[in-house]
Coordinates of C-alpha atoms in Angstrom, one line a residue:
X53 CA -98.4 135.5 31.1
X54 CA -95.6 133.9 33.2
X55 CA -96.0 134.3 36.8
X56 CA -92.8 132.7 38.0
X57 CA -90.2 130.5 36.5
X58 CA -88.4 127.8 38.4
X59 CA -85.2 125.9 38.2
X60 CA -82.5 123.8 39.9
X61 CA -79.6 121.5 38.4
X62 CA -80.4 122.9 35.2
X63 CA -78.0 124.4 32.9
X64 CA -75.7 127.0 35.0
X65 CA -78.3 127.0 38.2
X66 CA -76.9 124.6 40.2
X67 CA -78.7 125.4 43.3
X68 CA -83.0 126.1 43.1
X69 CA -83.3 130.3 41.6
X70 CA -86.4 131.9 41.1
X71 CA -87.1 134.3 38.5
X72 CA -90.6 135.9 39.5
X73 CA -92.9 138.3 38.0
X74 CA -95.1 139.4 40.5
X75 CA -96.0 143.0 41.1
X76 CA -96.0 144.2 44.5
X77 CA -99.2 146.2 44.4
X78 CA -97.7 148.1 47.9
X79 CA -95.8 149.9 45.2
X80 CA -98.9 152.1 43.1
X81 CA -96.1 153.8 40.8
X82 CA -96.7 152.6 37.8
X83 CA -99.5 151.1 38.0
X84 CA -100.1 150.8 34.3
X85 CA -96.4 148.3 34.0
X86 CA -99.7 145.6 35.5
X87 CA -101.8 143.2 34.5
X88 CA -104.5 142.8 37.0
X89 CA -106.6 140.2 36.4
X90 CA -109.2 138.4 39.4
X91 CA -107.0 139.5 42.4
X92 CA -104.0 138.8 40.2
X93 CA -101.1 141.3 39.7
X94 CA -98.3 140.2 37.2
X95 CA -96.0 142.7 35.7
X96 CA -95.7 143.1 31.8
X97 CA -92.2 143.6 31.8
X98 CA -89.0 142.8 33.3
X99 CA -85.4 142.9 32.0
X100 CA -82.6 141.2 33.2
X101 CA -79.0 142.1 33.3
X102 CA -75.7 140.4 34.2
X103 CA -71.8 139.9 33.0
X104 CA -71.4 137.8 30.4
X105 CA -71.5 134.4 30.6
X106 CA -73.8 134.4 34.4
X107 CA -76.3 132.5 33.3
X108 CA -79.1 135.3 31.5
X109 CA -79.4 132.9 28.3
X110 CA -79.6 129.7 30.4
X111 CA -82.7 131.4 31.9
X112 CA -83.9 132.1 28.6
X113 CA -83.1 128.2 27.7
X114 CA -85.3 126.9 31.0
X115 CA -88.3 129.2 29.5
X116 CA -87.9 127.4 26.3
X117 CA -86.9 123.7 27.9
X118 CA -90.3 124.0 30.0
X119 CA -92.5 125.4 26.6
X120 CA -90.6 122.4 24.7
X121 CA -91.9 120.1 27.1
X122 CA -95.1 121.4 27.0
X123 CA -95.5 120.9 23.3
X124 CA -94.3 117.6 23.1
X125 CA -91.3 118.7 21.5
X126 CA -87.5 118.2 22.7
X127 CA -86.9 119.7 26.0
X128 CA -82.9 120.5 25.5
X129 CA -82.4 120.1 29.3
X130 CA -78.9 118.9 31.0
X131 CA -77.9 119.0 34.0
X132 CA -75.5 121.2 35.9
X133 CA -71.8 119.7 34.8
X134 CA -70.9 120.6 38.7
X135 CA -73.5 118.4 40.4
X136 CA -73.2 114.8 40.5
X137 CA -77.1 114.7 39.9
X138 CA -78.7 113.9 36.8
X139 CA -81.9 115.2 37.8
X140 CA -83.0 118.4 36.3
X141 CA -86.2 120.7 38.0
X142 CA -87.8 123.3 36.4
X143 CA -91.4 125.1 37.5
X144 CA -93.7 127.5 36.2
X145 CA -96.6 129.3 37.5
X146 CA -98.8 131.1 35.2
X147 CA -101.9 133.1 34.5
X148 CA -104.4 131.7 31.8
X149 CA -108.1 133.2 31.1
X150 CA -107.8 134.4 34.8
X151 CA -106.6 131.7 36.7
X152 CA -103.7 130.4 38.3
X153 CA -101.4 127.4 37.5
X154 CA -98.7 125.9 38.0
X155 CA -96.6 123.2 36.7
X156 CA -93.1 121.5 38.2
X157 CA -91.9 118.2 37.1
X158 CA -88.8 116.5 37.4
X159 CA -86.4 114.9 34.1
X160 CA -83.7 112.1 34.7
X161 CA -81.1 113.6 31.6
X162 CA -79.5 110.3 31.8
X163 CA -81.9 108.5 31.8
X164 CA -84.4 110.3 29.6
X165 CA -87.0 110.2 31.8
X166 CA -89.8 111.9 33.8
X167 CA -89.9 111.0 37.1
X168 CA -91.9 113.7 38.4
X169 CA -94.8 116.4 37.6
X170 CA -97.5 118.3 39.4
X171 CA -100.1 120.5 37.9
X172 CA -102.1 122.9 40.9
X173 CA -104.2 125.7 40.2
X174 CA -103.9 128.4 42.3
X175 CA -107.2 130.3 43.8
X176 CA -107.0 133.9 45.5
X177 CA -110.8 135.4 47.4
X178 CA -111.3 139.0 48.0
X179 CA -109.0 138.7 51.0
X180 CA -105.8 137.8 49.0
X181 CA -105.8 134.5 50.4
X182 CA -104.5 131.4 48.5
X183 CA -105.7 127.4 48.4
X184 CA -104.2 125.3 46.0
X185 CA -106.0 122.4 44.4
X186 CA -103.7 119.7 43.5
X187 CA -105.2 118.3 39.8
X188 CA -102.7 115.6 39.2
X189 CA -99.0 114.7 40.9
X190 CA -97.1 112.0 39.3
X191 CA -93.9 111.2 41.9
X192 CA -92.5 107.8 40.4
X193 CA -89.4 107.8 43.1
X194 CA -91.7 108.1 46.3
X195 CA -94.8 106.1 44.8
X196 CA -97.3 109.0 45.2
X197 CA -100.2 109.3 42.6
X198 CA -103.0 112.2 42.7
X199 CA -105.6 112.8 40.5
X200 CA -108.7 114.3 40.0
X201 CA -109.6 111.7 37.3
X202 CA -109.9 108.6 40.2
X203 CA -110.3 106.4 36.6
X204 CA -106.5 107.5 36.0
X205 CA -105.3 106.7 39.3
X206 CA -105.0 102.9 38.9
X207 CA -102.8 103.7 35.3
X208 CA -100.3 106.1 36.6
X209 CA -97.7 104.1 38.5
X210 CA -97.3 101.8 35.2
X211 CA -97.2 104.6 32.6
X212 CA -94.1 105.2 31.0
X213 CA -91.7 107.6 32.0
X214 CA -90.4 108.5 28.6
X215 CA -93.3 111.3 28.2
X216 CA -95.1 113.7 30.7
X217 CA -98.5 111.9 31.7
X218 CA -101.1 114.2 29.5
X219 CA -98.6 113.3 26.2
X220 CA -98.7 109.5 27.0
X221 CA -102.3 108.7 27.8
X222 CA -105.4 109.8 25.2
X223 CA -106.5 112.6 27.0
X224 CA -109.8 112.6 25.8
X225 CA -110.7 109.5 27.8
X226 CA -110.2 111.9 30.7
X227 CA -111.9 114.8 31.3
X228 CA -109.9 117.0 34.2
X229 CA -106.4 115.4 31.8
X230 CA -107.9 117.1 28.8
X231 CA -108.3 120.1 30.6
X232 CA -105.0 120.1 32.6
X233 CA -103.8 119.5 28.6
X234 CA -105.9 122.0 27.4
X235 CA -104.4 124.6 29.1
X236 CA -100.8 124.1 29.4
X237 CA -100.5 123.9 25.6
X238 CA -102.6 126.4 24.9
X239 CA -100.2 129.1 27.3
X240 CA -97.0 127.3 25.9
X241 CA -98.3 128.1 22.1
X242 CA -98.4 131.8 23.4
X243 CA -94.4 131.6 24.2
X244 CA -92.5 133.6 21.7
X245 CA -88.8 133.0 22.1
X246 CA -86.2 134.8 20.4
X247 CA -82.5 135.8 20.2
X248 CA -81.6 139.5 18.4
X249 CA -77.9 138.0 17.9
X250 CA -79.8 135.8 15.7
X251 CA -83.1 136.5 14.8
X252 CA -84.8 134.7 11.7
X253 CA -86.7 136.6 9.6
X254 CA -89.3 134.3 8.0
X255 CA -91.8 135.1 11.6
X256 CA -92.0 138.8 9.7
X257 CA -91.9 137.7 5.5
X258 CA -94.5 135.1 6.5
X259 CA -96.6 138.2 8.0
X260 CA -96.1 140.0 5.4
X261 CA -97.1 138.1 2.3
X262 CA -100.7 138.5 3.8
X263 CA -101.7 141.9 3.1
X264 CA -104.0 142.9 5.7
X265 CA -104.6 145.1 9.1
X266 CA -101.5 142.8 11.5
X267 CA -98.9 143.3 8.1
X268 CA -99.9 147.0 8.0
X269 CA -99.1 147.8 12.0
X270 CA -95.8 145.3 11.2
X271 CA -95.0 147.8 8.5
X272 CA -96.0 151.2 10.9
X273 CA -93.6 149.9 13.5
X274 CA -90.9 149.7 11.4
X275 CA -91.3 153.5 9.6
X276 CA -92.2 154.5 13.2
X277 CA -88.6 153.1 14.3
X278 CA -86.8 156.6 12.8
X279 CA -85.5 154.8 10.1
X280 CA -86.1 157.6 7.9
X281 CA -87.7 155.1 5.8
X282 CA -91.0 155.3 3.5
X283 CA -92.4 152.4 3.3
X284 CA -91.3 148.4 4.0
X285 CA -93.0 145.5 1.9
X286 CA -92.7 142.1 -0.1
X287 CA -93.1 142.8 -3.3
X288 CA -93.5 140.9 -6.2
X289 CA -89.8 139.6 -8.3
X290 CA -91.1 141.4 -11.0
X291 CA -91.6 144.6 -9.2
X292 CA -87.8 145.2 -8.0
X293 CA -85.7 146.6 -10.5
X294 CA -82.7 145.9 -11.2
X295 CA -80.0 148.5 -13.2
X296 CA -77.5 146.9 -15.6
X297 CA -75.1 149.4 -17.8
X298 CA -76.0 147.7 -21.0
X299 CA -79.6 147.0 -22.0
X300 CA -78.2 144.2 -23.6
X301 CA -77.2 142.3 -20.4
X302 CA -79.7 140.3 -18.7
X303 CA -79.5 138.3 -16.0
X304 CA -78.8 134.5 -16.3
X305 CA -81.8 132.1 -15.5
X306 CA -79.2 130.2 -12.8
X307 CA -79.7 133.7 -11.0
X308 CA -83.2 132.4 -9.9
X309 CA -82.2 129.0 -9.2
X310 CA -81.9 129.8 -5.3
X311 CA -83.7 128.7 -2.1
X312 CA -87.0 130.4 -1.2
X313 CA -86.2 131.6 2.0
X314 CA -83.6 133.6 -0.1
X315 CA -85.5 134.8 -2.5
X316 CA -88.5 135.9 0.3
X317 CA -85.6 137.8 1.6
X318 CA -85.0 139.2 -1.7
X319 CA -88.4 140.5 -2.4
X320 CA -88.5 142.1 0.7
X321 CA -88.0 145.9 0.0
X322 CA -87.2 149.1 1.4
X323 CA -88.3 152.4 0.0
X324 CA -86.2 155.7 0.5
X325 CA -86.9 159.1 -1.0
X326 CA -89.1 157.1 -3.5
X327 CA -86.3 154.6 -4.3
X328 CA -87.2 151.0 -4.2
X329 CA -84.2 149.0 -2.3
X330 CA -84.1 145.2 -1.5
X331 CA -83.6 145.1 2.2
X332 CA -81.0 141.9 2.7
X333 CA -78.7 143.7 0.3
X334 CA -79.3 147.8 1.0
X335 CA -80.3 148.2 5.3
X336 CA -78.3 147.8 8.0
X337 CA -78.0 145.2 10.5
X338 CA -79.8 146.9 13.2
X339 CA -83.0 148.3 10.5
X340 CA -83.3 144.6 9.2
X341 CA -83.1 143.2 12.9
X342 CA -86.1 146.3 13.4
X343 CA -87.9 144.5 10.7
X344 CA -87.3 140.6 12.3
X345 CA -88.4 141.6 15.7
X346 CA -91.1 143.9 14.5
X347 CA -93.7 140.7 13.9
X348 CA -93.2 139.4 17.1
X349 CA -93.6 142.5 19.0
X350 CA -97.4 143.5 17.1
X351 CA -98.1 140.1 17.4
X352 CA -97.7 140.0 21.0
X353 CA -99.8 143.2 21.4
X354 CA -102.2 142.3 19.0
X355 CA -103.0 138.6 20.1
X356 CA -101.8 138.8 23.7
X357 CA -98.7 136.4 23.8
X358 CA -95.4 136.4 25.4
X359 CA -92.3 137.4 24.1
X360 CA -88.9 136.5 25.5
X361 CA -86.4 138.1 24.1
X362 CA -82.7 137.4 24.7
X363 CA -79.9 140.1 24.0
X364 CA -82.8 143.4 23.0
X365 CA -80.4 145.7 22.4
X366 CA -78.1 143.6 20.2
X367 CA -77.5 146.4 17.4
X368 CA -80.6 148.2 18.1
X369 CA -80.2 151.8 19.3
X370 CA -81.1 152.4 22.9
X371 CA -84.3 154.3 22.6
X372 CA -86.0 152.0 20.5
X373 CA -85.2 149.3 23.0
X374 CA -86.6 151.8 25.2
X375 CA -89.8 152.4 23.1
X376 CA -90.4 148.9 22.7
X377 CA -90.5 148.0 26.4
X378 CA -92.4 151.0 26.4
X379 CA -95.3 149.5 24.2
X380 CA -95.6 146.3 26.5
X381 CA -95.4 148.9 29.8
X382 CA -98.2 150.7 27.9
X383 CA -102.3 151.1 29.4
X384 CA -103.3 150.2 26.3
X385 CA -101.5 146.7 26.7
X386 CA -103.9 144.6 28.2
X387 CA -102.5 141.3 27.9
X388 CA -99.0 141.0 26.4
X389 CA -95.9 140.2 28.2
X390 CA -92.3 140.9 27.3
X391 CA -88.9 139.5 29.4
X392 CA -85.9 140.1 27.9
X393 CA -82.1 139.9 28.5
X394 CA -80.2 143.2 28.4
X395 CA -76.7 145.0 29.2
X396 CA -78.2 148.3 27.9
X397 CA -78.1 149.9 31.4
X398 CA -80.4 153.3 29.8
X399 CA -83.1 151.3 30.4
X400 CA -82.8 151.1 33.8
X401 CA -84.6 153.5 34.7
X402 CA -86.7 153.5 38.1
X403 CA -88.1 157.1 37.5
X404 CA -89.8 157.0 34.3
X405 CA -89.8 153.5 33.1
X406 CA -89.9 150.8 35.5
X407 CA -90.8 149.7 38.8
X408 CA -88.3 147.8 41.3
X409 CA -89.7 144.7 41.0
X410 CA -89.3 144.8 37.1
X411 CA -85.3 144.9 37.1
X412 CA -83.6 141.2 37.7
X413 CA -80.1 140.3 38.1
X414 CA -78.1 137.4 37.5
X415 CA -74.8 137.4 39.1
X416 CA -72.2 134.2 39.5
X417 CA -69.2 133.7 41.6
X418 CA -67.2 130.3 43.2
X419 CA -70.3 129.5 45.0
X420 CA -72.5 129.1 41.9
X421 CA -74.8 131.5 40.4
X422 CA -77.5 133.5 42.1
X423 CA -81.0 135.5 40.5
X424 CA -82.6 138.1 42.1
X425 CA -84.6 141.7 41.6
X426 CA -83.8 145.3 42.7
X427 CA -87.1 145.3 44.5
X428 CA -85.0 143.0 46.8
X429 CA -82.8 146.4 47.7
X430 CA -84.8 148.3 50.2
X431 CA -85.0 151.6 51.5
X432 CA -83.0 150.5 54.3
X433 CA -80.1 150.2 51.7
X434 CA -80.0 153.4 50.4
X435 CA -82.1 152.5 47.3
X436 CA -85.4 153.7 46.6
X437 CA -87.7 154.4 43.1
X438 CA -86.1 158.0 43.2
X439 CA -82.3 157.0 43.6
X440 CA -80.1 156.7 40.3
X441 CA -80.4 153.2 40.0
X442 CA -77.9 153.8 36.8
X443 CA -75.2 154.9 38.5
X444 CA -75.6 152.4 41.9
X445 CA -75.3 150.1 39.2
X446 CA -72.5 151.2 37.8
X447 CA -70.8 151.7 41.2
X448 CA -71.3 147.6 42.0
X449 CA -74.1 148.3 44.3
X450 CA -76.1 145.4 42.8
X451 CA -73.0 143.8 41.8
X452 CA -73.8 141.7 38.5
X453 CA -70.8 143.0 37.0
X454 CA -68.0 142.2 35.1
X455 CA -64.7 142.5 36.4
X456 CA -62.1 142.9 33.3
X457 CA -58.9 142.6 34.0
X458 CA -57.7 143.7 30.3
X459 CA -54.9 145.8 31.0
X460 CA -52.8 141.9 32.7
X461 CA -53.7 141.6 28.4
X462 CA -51.8 144.2 27.4
X463 CA -49.1 144.1 29.7
X464 CA -48.5 140.7 28.6
X465 CA -48.1 141.4 25.3
X466 CA -45.9 144.3 25.5
X467 CA -43.9 142.4 27.9
X468 CA -43.4 139.6 25.2
X469 CA -42.9 142.4 22.6
X470 CA -39.6 143.6 24.8
X471 CA -38.4 140.2 25.4
X472 CA -38.8 139.1 21.4
X473 CA -36.7 142.4 20.7
X474 CA -34.4 142.0 23.1
X475 CA -33.2 138.5 21.5
X476 CA -32.6 140.8 18.4

């Protein structure tokens, strides 16, 4: 589970920002929203609000970049365009098998070099006292090197910087480094990142091909989404009925000469009142997005994965997004996590759905981008769990609201129209 994301000079973030999934256990409300393990308390869900183009998606991109680095894939990192520095800084603190770890790195986007990395384990005792054990530190700028594997120390100053160290050397030769690599890779492999504006159907199709318990649960999720649907399945091409006006009319063989991905899409069939129809042709955009999202949600809950969703409410009814979040907050969910960006203020509910620290905001002004939690607004600020959070947000109490002046566009249009008319 993700506990904290740190970023500096990455994408929209110039100054250091921190996004935290730590649960404040002084607040006992909605205890089921918290994953508790070995004295560590981590939030199961968090929603991120803010105006368009403020930086919400950039926070998702930071998580994606961290995943890419840990899995030895392209990181997609770029420094903030308004700073002179090319050094991107990213860090993640996470829970893995009941243990808390932290990994930070600095990446020179111009030279494409990793100039700093540090891996730490955070140990907490029964009195909540924490201590850090540094497994590895490679600081090429200051020539500082630390490693539990002492035999690796002599290699660290001369190892190339085009990748992080556990992807550069044969980690199987070093016990601690190998454990570190397994921990980081296994954590990253649990993260699924999707954008609801462009969510692929392939993941659901692959699950639908296998007639197993997981496939059945995906179908149940789709059917239970209040779509008036009798069934949803992946069928053989021969099972799809094509209505022809004449018995002599038959589809040409060239019709079948289409990409496999399209064929798979056609073989996804929805059933309404006993009638089977290709989902690709018949179902609405929202229904298809629900079907695409279903596999990620079910797999996360079944396998204890981390689901990161950009624009959760895109084309999805607010009651369904609320119900999906509630599944992750439920006490039956023991180890899955969901982080999402959203505009739907119906989810901003601290009376029935969220703890205050589960609601986050991203805002920006001429001085930079800010990432902060609703928990930063205390009772002294007039914000309590019983407050009407939605109304306060509407009135700008938490900022992170757009300030459109579209009336100026209308006045400009009408003004131009009048000027054009006066020339006739």
